[in-house]
CSV table of C-alpha atoms in Angstrom, one decimal:
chain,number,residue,atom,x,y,z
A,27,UNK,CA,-34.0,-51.0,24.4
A,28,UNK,CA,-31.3,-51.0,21.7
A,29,UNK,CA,-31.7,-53.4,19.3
A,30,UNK,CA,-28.1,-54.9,18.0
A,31,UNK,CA,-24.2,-55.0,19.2
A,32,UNK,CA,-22.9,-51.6,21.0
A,33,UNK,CA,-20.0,-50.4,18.5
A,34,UNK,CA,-16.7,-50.1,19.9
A,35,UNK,CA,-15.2,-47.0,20.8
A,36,UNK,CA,-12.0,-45.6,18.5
A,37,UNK,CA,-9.0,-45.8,20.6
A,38,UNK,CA,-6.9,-42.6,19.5
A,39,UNK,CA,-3.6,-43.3,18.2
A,40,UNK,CA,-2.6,-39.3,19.2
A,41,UNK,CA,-3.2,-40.0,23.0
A,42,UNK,CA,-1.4,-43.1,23.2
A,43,UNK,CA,1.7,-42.4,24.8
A,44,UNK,CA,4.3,-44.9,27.7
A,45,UNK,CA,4.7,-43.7,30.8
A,46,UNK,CA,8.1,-45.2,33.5
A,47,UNK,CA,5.8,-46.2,36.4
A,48,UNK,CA,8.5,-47.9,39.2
A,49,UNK,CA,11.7,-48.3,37.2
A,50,UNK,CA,14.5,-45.2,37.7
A,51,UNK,CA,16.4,-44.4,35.3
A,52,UNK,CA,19.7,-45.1,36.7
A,53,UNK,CA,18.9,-48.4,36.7
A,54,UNK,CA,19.0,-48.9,32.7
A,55,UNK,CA,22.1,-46.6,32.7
A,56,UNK,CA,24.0,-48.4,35.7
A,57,UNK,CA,23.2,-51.8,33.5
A,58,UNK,CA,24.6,-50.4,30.8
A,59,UNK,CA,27.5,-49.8,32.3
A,60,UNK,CA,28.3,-52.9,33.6
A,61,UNK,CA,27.6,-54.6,30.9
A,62,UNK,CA,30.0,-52.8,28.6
A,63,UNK,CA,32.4,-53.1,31.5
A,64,UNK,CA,32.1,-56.4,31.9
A,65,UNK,CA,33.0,-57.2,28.3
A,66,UNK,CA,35.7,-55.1,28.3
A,67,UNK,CA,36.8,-56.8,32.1
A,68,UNK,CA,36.3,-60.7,30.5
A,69,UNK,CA,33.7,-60.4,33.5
A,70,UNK,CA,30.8,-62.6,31.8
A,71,UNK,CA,28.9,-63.1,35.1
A,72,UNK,CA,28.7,-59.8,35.7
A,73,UNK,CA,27.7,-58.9,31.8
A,74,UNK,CA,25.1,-62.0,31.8
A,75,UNK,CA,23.7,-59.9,34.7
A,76,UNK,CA,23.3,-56.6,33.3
A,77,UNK,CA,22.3,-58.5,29.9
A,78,UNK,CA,19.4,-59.5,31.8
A,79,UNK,CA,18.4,-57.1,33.3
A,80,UNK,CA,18.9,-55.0,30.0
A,81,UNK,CA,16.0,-57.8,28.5
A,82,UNK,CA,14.1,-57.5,30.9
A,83,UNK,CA,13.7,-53.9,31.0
A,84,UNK,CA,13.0,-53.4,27.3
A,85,UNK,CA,10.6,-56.8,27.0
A,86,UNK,CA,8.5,-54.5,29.5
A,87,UNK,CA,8.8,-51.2,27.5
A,88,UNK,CA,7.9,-53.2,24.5
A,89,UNK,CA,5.4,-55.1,26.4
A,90,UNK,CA,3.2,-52.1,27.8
A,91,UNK,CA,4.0,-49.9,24.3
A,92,UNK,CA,2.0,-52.2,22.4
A,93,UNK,CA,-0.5,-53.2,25.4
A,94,UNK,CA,-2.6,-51.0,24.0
A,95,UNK,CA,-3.1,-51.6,20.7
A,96,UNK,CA,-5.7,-53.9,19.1
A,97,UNK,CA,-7.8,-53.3,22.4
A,98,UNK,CA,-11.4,-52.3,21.7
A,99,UNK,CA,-14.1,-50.8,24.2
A,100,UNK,CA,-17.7,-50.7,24.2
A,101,UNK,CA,-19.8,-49.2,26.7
A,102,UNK,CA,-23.6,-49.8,26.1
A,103,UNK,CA,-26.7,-48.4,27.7
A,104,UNK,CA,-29.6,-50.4,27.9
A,105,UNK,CA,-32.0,-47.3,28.0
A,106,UNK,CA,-31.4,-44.2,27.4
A,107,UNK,CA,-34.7,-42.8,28.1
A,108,UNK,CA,-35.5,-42.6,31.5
A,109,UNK,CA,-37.3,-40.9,34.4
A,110,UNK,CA,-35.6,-39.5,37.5
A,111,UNK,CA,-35.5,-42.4,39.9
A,112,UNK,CA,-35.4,-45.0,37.6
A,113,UNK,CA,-32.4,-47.5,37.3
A,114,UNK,CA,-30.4,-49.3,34.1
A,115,UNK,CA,-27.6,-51.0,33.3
A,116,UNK,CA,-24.0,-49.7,31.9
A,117,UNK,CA,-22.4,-53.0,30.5
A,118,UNK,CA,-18.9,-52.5,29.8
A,119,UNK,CA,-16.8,-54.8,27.1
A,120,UNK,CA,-13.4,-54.6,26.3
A,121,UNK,CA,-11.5,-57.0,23.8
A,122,UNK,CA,-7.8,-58.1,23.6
A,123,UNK,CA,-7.7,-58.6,19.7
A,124,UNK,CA,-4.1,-59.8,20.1
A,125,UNK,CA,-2.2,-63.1,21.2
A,126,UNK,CA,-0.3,-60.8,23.9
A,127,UNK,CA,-2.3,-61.2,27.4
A,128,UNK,CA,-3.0,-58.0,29.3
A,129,UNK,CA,-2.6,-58.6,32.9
A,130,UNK,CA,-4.1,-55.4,33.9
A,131,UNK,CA,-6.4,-53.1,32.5
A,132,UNK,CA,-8.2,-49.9,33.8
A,133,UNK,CA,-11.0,-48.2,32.8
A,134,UNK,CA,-11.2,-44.7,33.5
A,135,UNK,CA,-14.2,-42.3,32.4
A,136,UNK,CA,-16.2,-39.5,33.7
A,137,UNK,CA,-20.0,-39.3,34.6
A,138,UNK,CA,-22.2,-36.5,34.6
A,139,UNK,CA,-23.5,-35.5,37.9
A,140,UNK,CA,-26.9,-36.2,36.6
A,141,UNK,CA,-25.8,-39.9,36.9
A,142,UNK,CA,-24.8,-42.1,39.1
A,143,UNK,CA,-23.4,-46.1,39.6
A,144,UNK,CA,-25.7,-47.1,42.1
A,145,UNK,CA,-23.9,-50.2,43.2
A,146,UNK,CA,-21.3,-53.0,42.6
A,147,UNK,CA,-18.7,-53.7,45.0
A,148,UNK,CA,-16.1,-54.0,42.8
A,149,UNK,CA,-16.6,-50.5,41.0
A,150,UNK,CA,-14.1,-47.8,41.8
A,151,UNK,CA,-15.3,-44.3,42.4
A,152,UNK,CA,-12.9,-40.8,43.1
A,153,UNK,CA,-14.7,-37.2,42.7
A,154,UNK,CA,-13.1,-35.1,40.4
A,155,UNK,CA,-12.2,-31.7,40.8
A,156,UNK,CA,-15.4,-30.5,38.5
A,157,UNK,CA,-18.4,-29.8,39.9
A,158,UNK,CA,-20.5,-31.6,37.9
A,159,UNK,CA,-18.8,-34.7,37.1
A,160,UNK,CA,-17.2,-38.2,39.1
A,161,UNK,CA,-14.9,-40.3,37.7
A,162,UNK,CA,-15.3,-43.8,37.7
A,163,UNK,CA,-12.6,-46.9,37.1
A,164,UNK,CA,-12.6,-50.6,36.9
A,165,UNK,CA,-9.5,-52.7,36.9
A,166,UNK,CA,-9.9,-55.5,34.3
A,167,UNK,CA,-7.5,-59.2,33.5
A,168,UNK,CA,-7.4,-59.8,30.0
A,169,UNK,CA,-6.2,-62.7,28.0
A,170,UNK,CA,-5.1,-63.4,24.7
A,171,UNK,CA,-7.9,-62.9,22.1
A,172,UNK,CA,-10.5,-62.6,25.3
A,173,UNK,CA,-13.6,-60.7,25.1
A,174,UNK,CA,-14.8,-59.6,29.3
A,175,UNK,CA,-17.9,-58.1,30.5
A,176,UNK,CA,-18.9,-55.8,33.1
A,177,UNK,CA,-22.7,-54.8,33.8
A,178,UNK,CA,-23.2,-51.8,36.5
A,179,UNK,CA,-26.7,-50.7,37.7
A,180,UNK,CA,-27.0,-46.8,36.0
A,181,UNK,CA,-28.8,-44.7,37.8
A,182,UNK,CA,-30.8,-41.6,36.9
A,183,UNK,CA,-30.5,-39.3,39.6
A,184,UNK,CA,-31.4,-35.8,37.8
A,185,UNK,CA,-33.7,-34.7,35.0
A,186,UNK,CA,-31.5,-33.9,31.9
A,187,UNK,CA,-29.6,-34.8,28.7
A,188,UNK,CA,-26.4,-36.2,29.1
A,189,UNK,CA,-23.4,-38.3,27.7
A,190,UNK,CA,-20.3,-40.1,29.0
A,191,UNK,CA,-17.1,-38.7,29.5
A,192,UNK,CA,-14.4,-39.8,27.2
A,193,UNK,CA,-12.6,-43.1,28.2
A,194,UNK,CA,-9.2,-43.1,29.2
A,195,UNK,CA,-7.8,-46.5,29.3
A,196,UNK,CA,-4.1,-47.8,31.0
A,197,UNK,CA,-2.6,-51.1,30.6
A,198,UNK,CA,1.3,-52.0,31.2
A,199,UNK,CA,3.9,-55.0,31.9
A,200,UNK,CA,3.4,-57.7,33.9
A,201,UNK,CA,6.1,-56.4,35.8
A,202,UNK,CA,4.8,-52.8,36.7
A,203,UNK,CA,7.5,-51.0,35.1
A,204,UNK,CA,6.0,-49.1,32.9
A,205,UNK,CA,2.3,-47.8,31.6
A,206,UNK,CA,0.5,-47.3,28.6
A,207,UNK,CA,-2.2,-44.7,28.1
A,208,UNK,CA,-4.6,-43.8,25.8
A,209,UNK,CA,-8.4,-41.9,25.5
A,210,UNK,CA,-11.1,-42.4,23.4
A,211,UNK,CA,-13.8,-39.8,22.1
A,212,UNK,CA,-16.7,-39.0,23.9
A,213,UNK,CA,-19.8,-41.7,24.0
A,214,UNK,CA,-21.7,-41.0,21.5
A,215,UNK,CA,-25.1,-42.2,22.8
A,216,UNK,CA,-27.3,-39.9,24.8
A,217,UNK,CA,-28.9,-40.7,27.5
A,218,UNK,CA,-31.9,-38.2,28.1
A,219,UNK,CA,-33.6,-38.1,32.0
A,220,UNK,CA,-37.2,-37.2,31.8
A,221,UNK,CA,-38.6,-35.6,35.4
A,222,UNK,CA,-41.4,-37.8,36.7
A,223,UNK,CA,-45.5,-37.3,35.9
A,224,UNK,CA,-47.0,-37.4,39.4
A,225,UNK,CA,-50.7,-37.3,40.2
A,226,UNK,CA,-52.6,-34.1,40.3
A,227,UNK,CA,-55.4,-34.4,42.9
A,228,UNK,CA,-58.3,-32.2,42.0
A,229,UNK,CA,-57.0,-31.0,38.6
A,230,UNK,CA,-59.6,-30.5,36.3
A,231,UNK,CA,-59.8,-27.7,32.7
A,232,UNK,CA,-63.2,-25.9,32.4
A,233,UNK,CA,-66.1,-27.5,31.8
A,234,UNK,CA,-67.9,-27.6,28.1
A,235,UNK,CA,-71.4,-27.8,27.7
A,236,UNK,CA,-72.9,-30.7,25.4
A,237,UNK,CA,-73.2,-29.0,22.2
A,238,UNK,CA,-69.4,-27.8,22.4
A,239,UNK,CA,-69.1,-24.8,23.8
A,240,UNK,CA,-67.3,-24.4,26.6
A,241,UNK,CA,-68.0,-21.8,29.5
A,242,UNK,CA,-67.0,-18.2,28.3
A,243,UNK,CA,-65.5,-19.8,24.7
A,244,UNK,CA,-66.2,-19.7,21.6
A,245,UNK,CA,-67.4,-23.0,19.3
A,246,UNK,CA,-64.7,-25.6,19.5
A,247,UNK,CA,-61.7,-25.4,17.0
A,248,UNK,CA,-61.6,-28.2,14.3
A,249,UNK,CA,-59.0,-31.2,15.0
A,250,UNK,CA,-56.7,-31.2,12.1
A,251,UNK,CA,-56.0,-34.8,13.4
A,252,UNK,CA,-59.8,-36.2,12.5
A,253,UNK,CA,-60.0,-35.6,8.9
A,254,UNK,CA,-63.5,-35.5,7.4
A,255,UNK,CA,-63.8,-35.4,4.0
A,256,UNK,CA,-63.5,-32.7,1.1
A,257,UNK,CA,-65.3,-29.8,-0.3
A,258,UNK,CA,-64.5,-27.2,-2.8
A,259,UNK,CA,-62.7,-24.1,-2.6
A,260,UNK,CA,-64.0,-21.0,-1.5
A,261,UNK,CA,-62.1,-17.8,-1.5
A,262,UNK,CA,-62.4,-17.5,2.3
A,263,UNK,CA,-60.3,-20.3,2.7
A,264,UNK,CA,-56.9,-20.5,3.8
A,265,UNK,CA,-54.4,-22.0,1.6
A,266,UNK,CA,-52.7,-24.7,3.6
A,267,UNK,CA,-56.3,-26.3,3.7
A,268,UNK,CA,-55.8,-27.1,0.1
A,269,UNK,CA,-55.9,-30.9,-1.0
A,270,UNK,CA,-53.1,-30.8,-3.8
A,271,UNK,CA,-54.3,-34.5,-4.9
A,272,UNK,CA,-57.9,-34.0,-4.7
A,273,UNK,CA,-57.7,-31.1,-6.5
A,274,UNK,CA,-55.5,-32.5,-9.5
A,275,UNK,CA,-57.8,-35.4,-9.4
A,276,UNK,CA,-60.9,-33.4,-9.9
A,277,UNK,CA,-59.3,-30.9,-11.9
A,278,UNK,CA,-61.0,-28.2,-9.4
A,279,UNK,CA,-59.6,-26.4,-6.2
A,280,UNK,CA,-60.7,-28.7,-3.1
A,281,UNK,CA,-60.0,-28.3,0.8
A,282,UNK,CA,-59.9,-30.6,3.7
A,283,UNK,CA,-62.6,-30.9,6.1
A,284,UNK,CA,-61.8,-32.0,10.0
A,285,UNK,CA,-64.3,-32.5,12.4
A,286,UNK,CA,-64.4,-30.2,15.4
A,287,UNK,CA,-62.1,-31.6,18.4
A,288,UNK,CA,-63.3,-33.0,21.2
A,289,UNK,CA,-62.2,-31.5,24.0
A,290,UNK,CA,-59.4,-28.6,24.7
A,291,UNK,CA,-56.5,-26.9,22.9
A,292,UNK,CA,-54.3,-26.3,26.1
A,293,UNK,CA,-51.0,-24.6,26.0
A,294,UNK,CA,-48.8,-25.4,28.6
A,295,UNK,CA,-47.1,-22.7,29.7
A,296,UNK,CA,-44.5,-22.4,32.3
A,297,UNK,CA,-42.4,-19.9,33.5
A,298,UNK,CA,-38.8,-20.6,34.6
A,299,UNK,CA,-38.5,-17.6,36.4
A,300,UNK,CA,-38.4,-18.6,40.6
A,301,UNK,CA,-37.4,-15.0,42.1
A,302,UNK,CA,-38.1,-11.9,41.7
A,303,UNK,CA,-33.9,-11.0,40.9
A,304,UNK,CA,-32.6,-10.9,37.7
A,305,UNK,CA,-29.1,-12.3,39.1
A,306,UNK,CA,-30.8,-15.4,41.4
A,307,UNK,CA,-32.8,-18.8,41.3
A,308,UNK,CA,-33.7,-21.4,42.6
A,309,UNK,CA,-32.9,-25.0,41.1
A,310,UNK,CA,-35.6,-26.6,43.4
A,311,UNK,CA,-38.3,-24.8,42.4
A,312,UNK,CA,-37.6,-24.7,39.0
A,313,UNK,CA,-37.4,-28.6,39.1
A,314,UNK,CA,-40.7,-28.6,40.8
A,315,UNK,CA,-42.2,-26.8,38.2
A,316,UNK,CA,-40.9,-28.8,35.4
A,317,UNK,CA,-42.4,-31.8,36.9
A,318,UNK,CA,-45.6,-30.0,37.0
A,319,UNK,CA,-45.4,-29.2,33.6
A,320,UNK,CA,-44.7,-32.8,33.0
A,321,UNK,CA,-47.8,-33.8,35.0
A,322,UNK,CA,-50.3,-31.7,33.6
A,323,UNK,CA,-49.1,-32.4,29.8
A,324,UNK,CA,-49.7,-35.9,30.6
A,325,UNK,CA,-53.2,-35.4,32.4
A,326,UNK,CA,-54.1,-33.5,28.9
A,327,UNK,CA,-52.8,-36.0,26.6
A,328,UNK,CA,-54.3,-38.7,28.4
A,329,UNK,CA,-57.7,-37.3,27.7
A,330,UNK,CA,-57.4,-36.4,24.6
A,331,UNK,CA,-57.2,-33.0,24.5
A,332,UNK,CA,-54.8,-31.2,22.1
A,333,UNK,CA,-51.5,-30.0,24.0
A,334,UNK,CA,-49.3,-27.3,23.3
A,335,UNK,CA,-46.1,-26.0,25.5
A,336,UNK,CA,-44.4,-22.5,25.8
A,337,UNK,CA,-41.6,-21.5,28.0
A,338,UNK,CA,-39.2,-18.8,28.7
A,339,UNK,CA,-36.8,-21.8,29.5
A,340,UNK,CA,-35.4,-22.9,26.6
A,341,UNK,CA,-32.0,-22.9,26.0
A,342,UNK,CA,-30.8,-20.7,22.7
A,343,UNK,CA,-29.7,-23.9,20.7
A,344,UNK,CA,-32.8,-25.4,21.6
A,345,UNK,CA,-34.8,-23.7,18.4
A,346,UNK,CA,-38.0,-22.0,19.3
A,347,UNK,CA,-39.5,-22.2,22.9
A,348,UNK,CA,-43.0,-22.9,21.4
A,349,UNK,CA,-44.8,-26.6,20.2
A,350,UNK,CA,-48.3,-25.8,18.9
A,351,UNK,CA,-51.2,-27.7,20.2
A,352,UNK,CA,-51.6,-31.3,18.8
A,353,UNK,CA,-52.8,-34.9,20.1
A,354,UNK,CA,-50.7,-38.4,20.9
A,355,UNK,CA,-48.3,-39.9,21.9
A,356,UNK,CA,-45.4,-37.8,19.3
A,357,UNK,CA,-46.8,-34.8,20.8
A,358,UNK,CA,-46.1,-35.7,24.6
A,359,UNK,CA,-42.6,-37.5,23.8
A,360,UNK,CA,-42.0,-33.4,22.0
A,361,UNK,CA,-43.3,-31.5,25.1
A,362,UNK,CA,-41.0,-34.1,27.6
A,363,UNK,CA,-38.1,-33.4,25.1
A,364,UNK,CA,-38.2,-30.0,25.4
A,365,UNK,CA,-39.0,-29.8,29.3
A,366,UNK,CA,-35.6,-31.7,29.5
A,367,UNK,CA,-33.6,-29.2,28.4
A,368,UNK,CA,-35.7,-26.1,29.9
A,369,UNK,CA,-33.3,-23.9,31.7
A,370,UNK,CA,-33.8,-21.1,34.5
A,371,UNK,CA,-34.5,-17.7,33.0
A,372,UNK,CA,-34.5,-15.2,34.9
A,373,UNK,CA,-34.4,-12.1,32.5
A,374,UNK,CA,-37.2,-12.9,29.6
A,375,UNK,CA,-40.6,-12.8,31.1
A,376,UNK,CA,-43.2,-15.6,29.6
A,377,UNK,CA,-45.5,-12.6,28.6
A,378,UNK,CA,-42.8,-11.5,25.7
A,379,UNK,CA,-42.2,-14.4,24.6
A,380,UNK,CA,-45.7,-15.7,24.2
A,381,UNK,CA,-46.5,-12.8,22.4
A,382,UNK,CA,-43.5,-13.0,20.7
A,383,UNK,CA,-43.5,-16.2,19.4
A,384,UNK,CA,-46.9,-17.7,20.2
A,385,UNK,CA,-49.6,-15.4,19.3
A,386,UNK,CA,-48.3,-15.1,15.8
A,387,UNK,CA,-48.3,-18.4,15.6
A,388,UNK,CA,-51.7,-19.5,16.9
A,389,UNK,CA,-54.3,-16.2,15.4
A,390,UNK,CA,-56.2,-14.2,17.9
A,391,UNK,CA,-59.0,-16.7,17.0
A,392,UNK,CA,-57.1,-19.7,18.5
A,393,UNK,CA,-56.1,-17.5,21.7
A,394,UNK,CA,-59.4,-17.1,22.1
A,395,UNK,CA,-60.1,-21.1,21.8
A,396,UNK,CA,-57.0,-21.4,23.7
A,397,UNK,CA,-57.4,-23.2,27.8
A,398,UNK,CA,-53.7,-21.8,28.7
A,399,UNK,CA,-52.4,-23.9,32.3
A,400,UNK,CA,-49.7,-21.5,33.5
A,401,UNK,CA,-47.5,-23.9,35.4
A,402,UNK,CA,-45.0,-21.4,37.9
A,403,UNK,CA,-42.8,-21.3,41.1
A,404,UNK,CA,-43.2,-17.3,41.4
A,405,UNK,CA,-46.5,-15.1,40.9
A,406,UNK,CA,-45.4,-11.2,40.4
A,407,UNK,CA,-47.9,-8.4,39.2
A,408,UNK,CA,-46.6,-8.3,35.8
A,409,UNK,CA,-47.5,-12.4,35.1
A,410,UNK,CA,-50.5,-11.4,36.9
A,411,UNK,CA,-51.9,-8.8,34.5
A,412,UNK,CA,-50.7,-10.9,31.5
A,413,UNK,CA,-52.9,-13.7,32.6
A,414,UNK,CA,-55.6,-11.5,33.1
A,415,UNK,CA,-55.7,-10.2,30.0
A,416,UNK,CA,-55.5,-13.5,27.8
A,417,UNK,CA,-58.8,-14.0,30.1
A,418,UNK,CA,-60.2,-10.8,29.0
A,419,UNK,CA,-59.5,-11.6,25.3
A,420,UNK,CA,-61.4,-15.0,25.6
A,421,UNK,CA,-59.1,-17.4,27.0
A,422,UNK,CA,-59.9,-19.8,29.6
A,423,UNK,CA,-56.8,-19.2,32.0
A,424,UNK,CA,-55.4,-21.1,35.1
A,425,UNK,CA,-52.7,-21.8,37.2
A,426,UNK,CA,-50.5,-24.5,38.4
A,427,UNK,CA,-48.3,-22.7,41.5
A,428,UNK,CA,-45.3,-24.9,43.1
A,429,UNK,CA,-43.9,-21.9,44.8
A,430,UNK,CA,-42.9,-20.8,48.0
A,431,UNK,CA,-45.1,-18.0,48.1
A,432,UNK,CA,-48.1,-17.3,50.6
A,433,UNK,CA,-51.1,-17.8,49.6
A,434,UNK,CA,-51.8,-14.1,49.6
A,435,UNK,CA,-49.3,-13.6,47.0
A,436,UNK,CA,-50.6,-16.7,45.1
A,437,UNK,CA,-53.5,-15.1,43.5
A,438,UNK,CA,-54.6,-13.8,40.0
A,439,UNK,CA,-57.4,-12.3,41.0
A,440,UNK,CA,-60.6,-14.8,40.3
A,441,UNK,CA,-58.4,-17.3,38.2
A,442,UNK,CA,-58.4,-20.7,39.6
A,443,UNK,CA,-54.9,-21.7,41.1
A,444,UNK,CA,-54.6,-25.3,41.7
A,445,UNK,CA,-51.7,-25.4,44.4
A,446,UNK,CA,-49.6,-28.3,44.2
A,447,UNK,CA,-46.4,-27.2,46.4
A,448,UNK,CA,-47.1,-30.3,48.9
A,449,UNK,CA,-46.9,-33.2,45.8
A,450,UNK,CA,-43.7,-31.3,44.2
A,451,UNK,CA,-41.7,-30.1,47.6
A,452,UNK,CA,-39.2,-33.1,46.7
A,453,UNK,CA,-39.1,-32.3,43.3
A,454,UNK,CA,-36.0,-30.7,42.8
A,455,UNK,CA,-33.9,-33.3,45.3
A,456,UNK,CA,-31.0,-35.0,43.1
A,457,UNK,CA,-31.8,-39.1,43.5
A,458,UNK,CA,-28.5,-40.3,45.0
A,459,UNK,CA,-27.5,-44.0,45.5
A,460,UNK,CA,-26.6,-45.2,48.9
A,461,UNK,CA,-22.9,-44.0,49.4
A,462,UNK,CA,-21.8,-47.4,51.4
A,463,UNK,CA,-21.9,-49.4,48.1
A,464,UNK,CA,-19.1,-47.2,46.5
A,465,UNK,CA,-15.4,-47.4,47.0
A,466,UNK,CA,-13.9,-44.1,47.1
C-alpha cells in the first residue's frame, strides 16, 4: 500500500486549448449585426436583444476558457504490485481550486490492455483504435472550491509492467456552447503484474546424502549468506573474500569464513523460445512457462535453497539476463521482477547465452555445484545436447516442460522431466472482467 496523499497531476498549459461545441458562427456575426443596426435604427428592443445574446455568448467563451484552470487531478493506485487475477482499486480525485463551479467535467485516459475496470455502473468505456489499449471516461459535477472522489475496482488481467495513459480532461459552460480541453503527462506510478506461483505436484531437486553430498556432486558450496567467522590470508585465496576491517584491525590480511549451504544452488533457467521458427510464437505457452518459472523459484526459495535465474527472454533495456544464485525474500522479489518483463525470443538460444553470460560468471566449479531446472514450452535437439552436457560436466539437470509437444519429443534422454502442461494449460488466458458491467 502507499503510504501518504497521491500528488496531483500537472495539467499542461500547451494542450489547453477552447473548442465551439453547438454555437455557429453566424450566430455571433448575425448579433453583431443587429446590434449595430439597431443603434444606428433608434431600434433599442432589437439592440437589447442582440446585446444579450452578445453577453451571453462571451460569458460562455470566458466561462469554459478558464474552466480549466486551477483544476487538479490525482489518480491513485492502491497496489501496484500484483498477481494476475488479483483486483485493486483506482480512486480518482479531482479539485475545483476556484470560486467558479464546473458543471461538467470528463475524465478521459487510456488503459493498457494488461488492465482492466472490472466494474462500476457508472464508468464509461469505448475501445480505441490501438490494439493494446481502451479508453476510459467519467463525467464528473464540480463545485466551487469542491474536492470529489471516484474509487473503481482495477483489475489485473495480464502479467506485465505498465502505466496509465495520459489524462485528457474537458470541461465547458453551463450552456454547452463551448469546450475546454487539456492533457496531462503520463501517470507516473507503475503498476507491475506478477504471473501467479501455482502448486507443483511431485516436484522435487535431487536428493543429498547426510554428510552433504548430493548424488553425482561435488561437496556443497559455502553460503555467502551464513558468515562464520575469520581466518588469515592465504595466497590461495580469492580477493573479494578479504575482510578490509578485520584486516586493518589486526594489522594482517584476514578472510571471511561461511559455512557450507544447506541445501541447493539452483539456476532457473527458462527458455522463451515456443516454436521451432525464427519468425513465430506462441504468447500462451510462453505465459505458461513464465508461471512455471514463477512456481518453481518459489518452491526453491521456500526451502531454502539458493536461487538463481537465466533467460533468453529479457528485453535489451532490461540489463543482463542473468541473477546469480542467492537466498530470501530480495532474491525472489529480483527473479519475479525480471520474469515480468521476459519477452519471447525466438532467435538467441538459452545455450549462448548461458555460456555467454552465465558460466563466466558462476566458475566451472559452481556449474558443477550447480542443480540447473530448465523451465520450457519447446524441447529441440540442440537444448537437448546442451542439457546433456552441463550433466556430463557435473551438473544435476532437469526439466520443467509446459509444451505442446508429445511426450516422445519431450525427452532428454535419462533427465527427469516433470510435465506440468495440465496445471499451466490456462496460463496464458488474459483475465477479463464480465463485459455486462461496462458501458460501451
Amino acid at each position: 500500500m502507499n503510504i501518504g496523499l497521491p500528488q496531483p497531476e500537472i495539467v499542461r498549459s500547451d494542450t489547453r486549448r477552447v473548442v465551439n461545441l453547438n454555437l455557429p458562427e453566424p450566430v455571433v456575426i448575425v448579433s453583431t449585426l443587429f446590434a449595430f443596426g439597431g443603434v444606428v435604427t433608434s431600434a433599442w428592443k432589437l439592440t437589447a436583444v442582440s446585446a444579450l445574446i452578445l453577453i451571453i455568448i462571451g460569458f460562455a467563451r470566458g466561462w469554459a476558457k478558464v474552466s480549466l484552470s486551477r483544476v487538479e487531478l490525482s489518480r491513485e493506485v492502491a497496489q501496484h504490485r500484483l498477481y494476475v487475477g488479483e483486483t485493486t482499486s483506482l480512486e480518482l480525485i479531482l479539485e475545483n481550486r476556484k470560486t467558479l463551479p464546473l458543471p461538467w467535467l470528463r475524465v478521459d485516459f487510456s488503459l493498457p490492455d494488461g488492465l482492466a475496470i472490472s466494474s462500476g455502473a457508472e464508468f464509461g468505456s469505448t475501445r480505441s483504435n490501438y490494439e493494446f489499449t481502451q479508453s476510459f471516461f467519467e463525467t464528473f459535477s464540480v463545485g466551487s472550491r469542491e474536492r470529489v472522489r471516484a474509487e473503481r475496482p482495477l483489475l489485473a488481467a495480464r502479467r506485465g509492467s505498465y502505466r496509465l495513459g495520459a489524462a485528457h480532461l474537458q470541461s465547458g459552460d453551463l450552456f454547452g456552447f463551448y469546450e475546454t480541453q487539456a492533457t496531462t503527462a503520463t501517470h507516473a506510478q507503475e503498476i507491475i503484474v506478477f504471473p501467479s506461483p501455482r502448486a507443483l505436484p511431485g516436484f522435487r531437486l535431487p536428493d543429498q546424502t547426510p554428510d552433504g553430498v548430493g548424488l553425482g556432486r561435488s561437496l556443497l558450496h559455502e553460503d555467502s549468506s551464513r558468515p562464520a567467522g575469520t581466518r588469515p590470508y592465504q595466497p590461495s585465496d580469492p580477493v573479494k573474500r578479504m575482510d578490509w576491517k578485520t584486516t586493518a584491525r589486526r594489522q594482517q590480511p584476514m578472510v571471511r569464513l561461511f559455512d557450507p549451504s544447506r541445501g541447493h544452488r539452483v539456476m532457473v533457467a527458462l527458455d522463451a523460445r515456443t516454436l521451432d521458427d525464427n519468425w513465430r510464437y506462441k504468447m500462451q505457452l510462453l505465459e505458461a512457462a513464465v508461471a512455471a518459472a514463477v512456481s518453481v523459484s518459489v518452491f526453491c526459495v521456500d526451502r531454502g535453497h539458493q536461487v538463481g535465474f537465466v533467460t533468453n527472454g529479457a528485453p535489451p533495456t532490461a540489463g543482463p539476463p542473468l541473477l546469480l544464485p542467492a537466498t530470501g525474500t530480495a532474491q525472489l522479489d529480483a527473479i519475479m521482477l525480471a520474469l515480468v518483463r521476459v519477452q519471447a525470443n525466438q532467435s538467441t538460444t538459452l545455450a549462448n547465452v548461458f555460456d555467454e553470460h552465465a558460466r563466466p560468471r558462476l566458475g566451472g566449479t559452481t556449474v558443477r555445484e550447480l542443480t540447473l531446472v530448465y523451465v520450457t514450452a519447446h524441447l529441440d535437439g540442440q537444448a537437448g545436447d546442451w542439457l546433456l552436457r552441463l550433466r556430463a560436466g557435473g551438473a544435476s539437470v532437469m526439466v520443467v516442460y509446459v509444451g505442446e509437444q508429445s511426450d516422445t519429443e519431450a525427452r532428454v534422454g535419462d533427465i527427469a522431466v516433470f510435465d506440468y502442461r495440465e496445471i499451466f494449460a490456462d496460463a496464458g488466458q488474459v483475465v477479463r472482467p464480465d463485459p455486462t458491467v461496462l458501458h460501451a
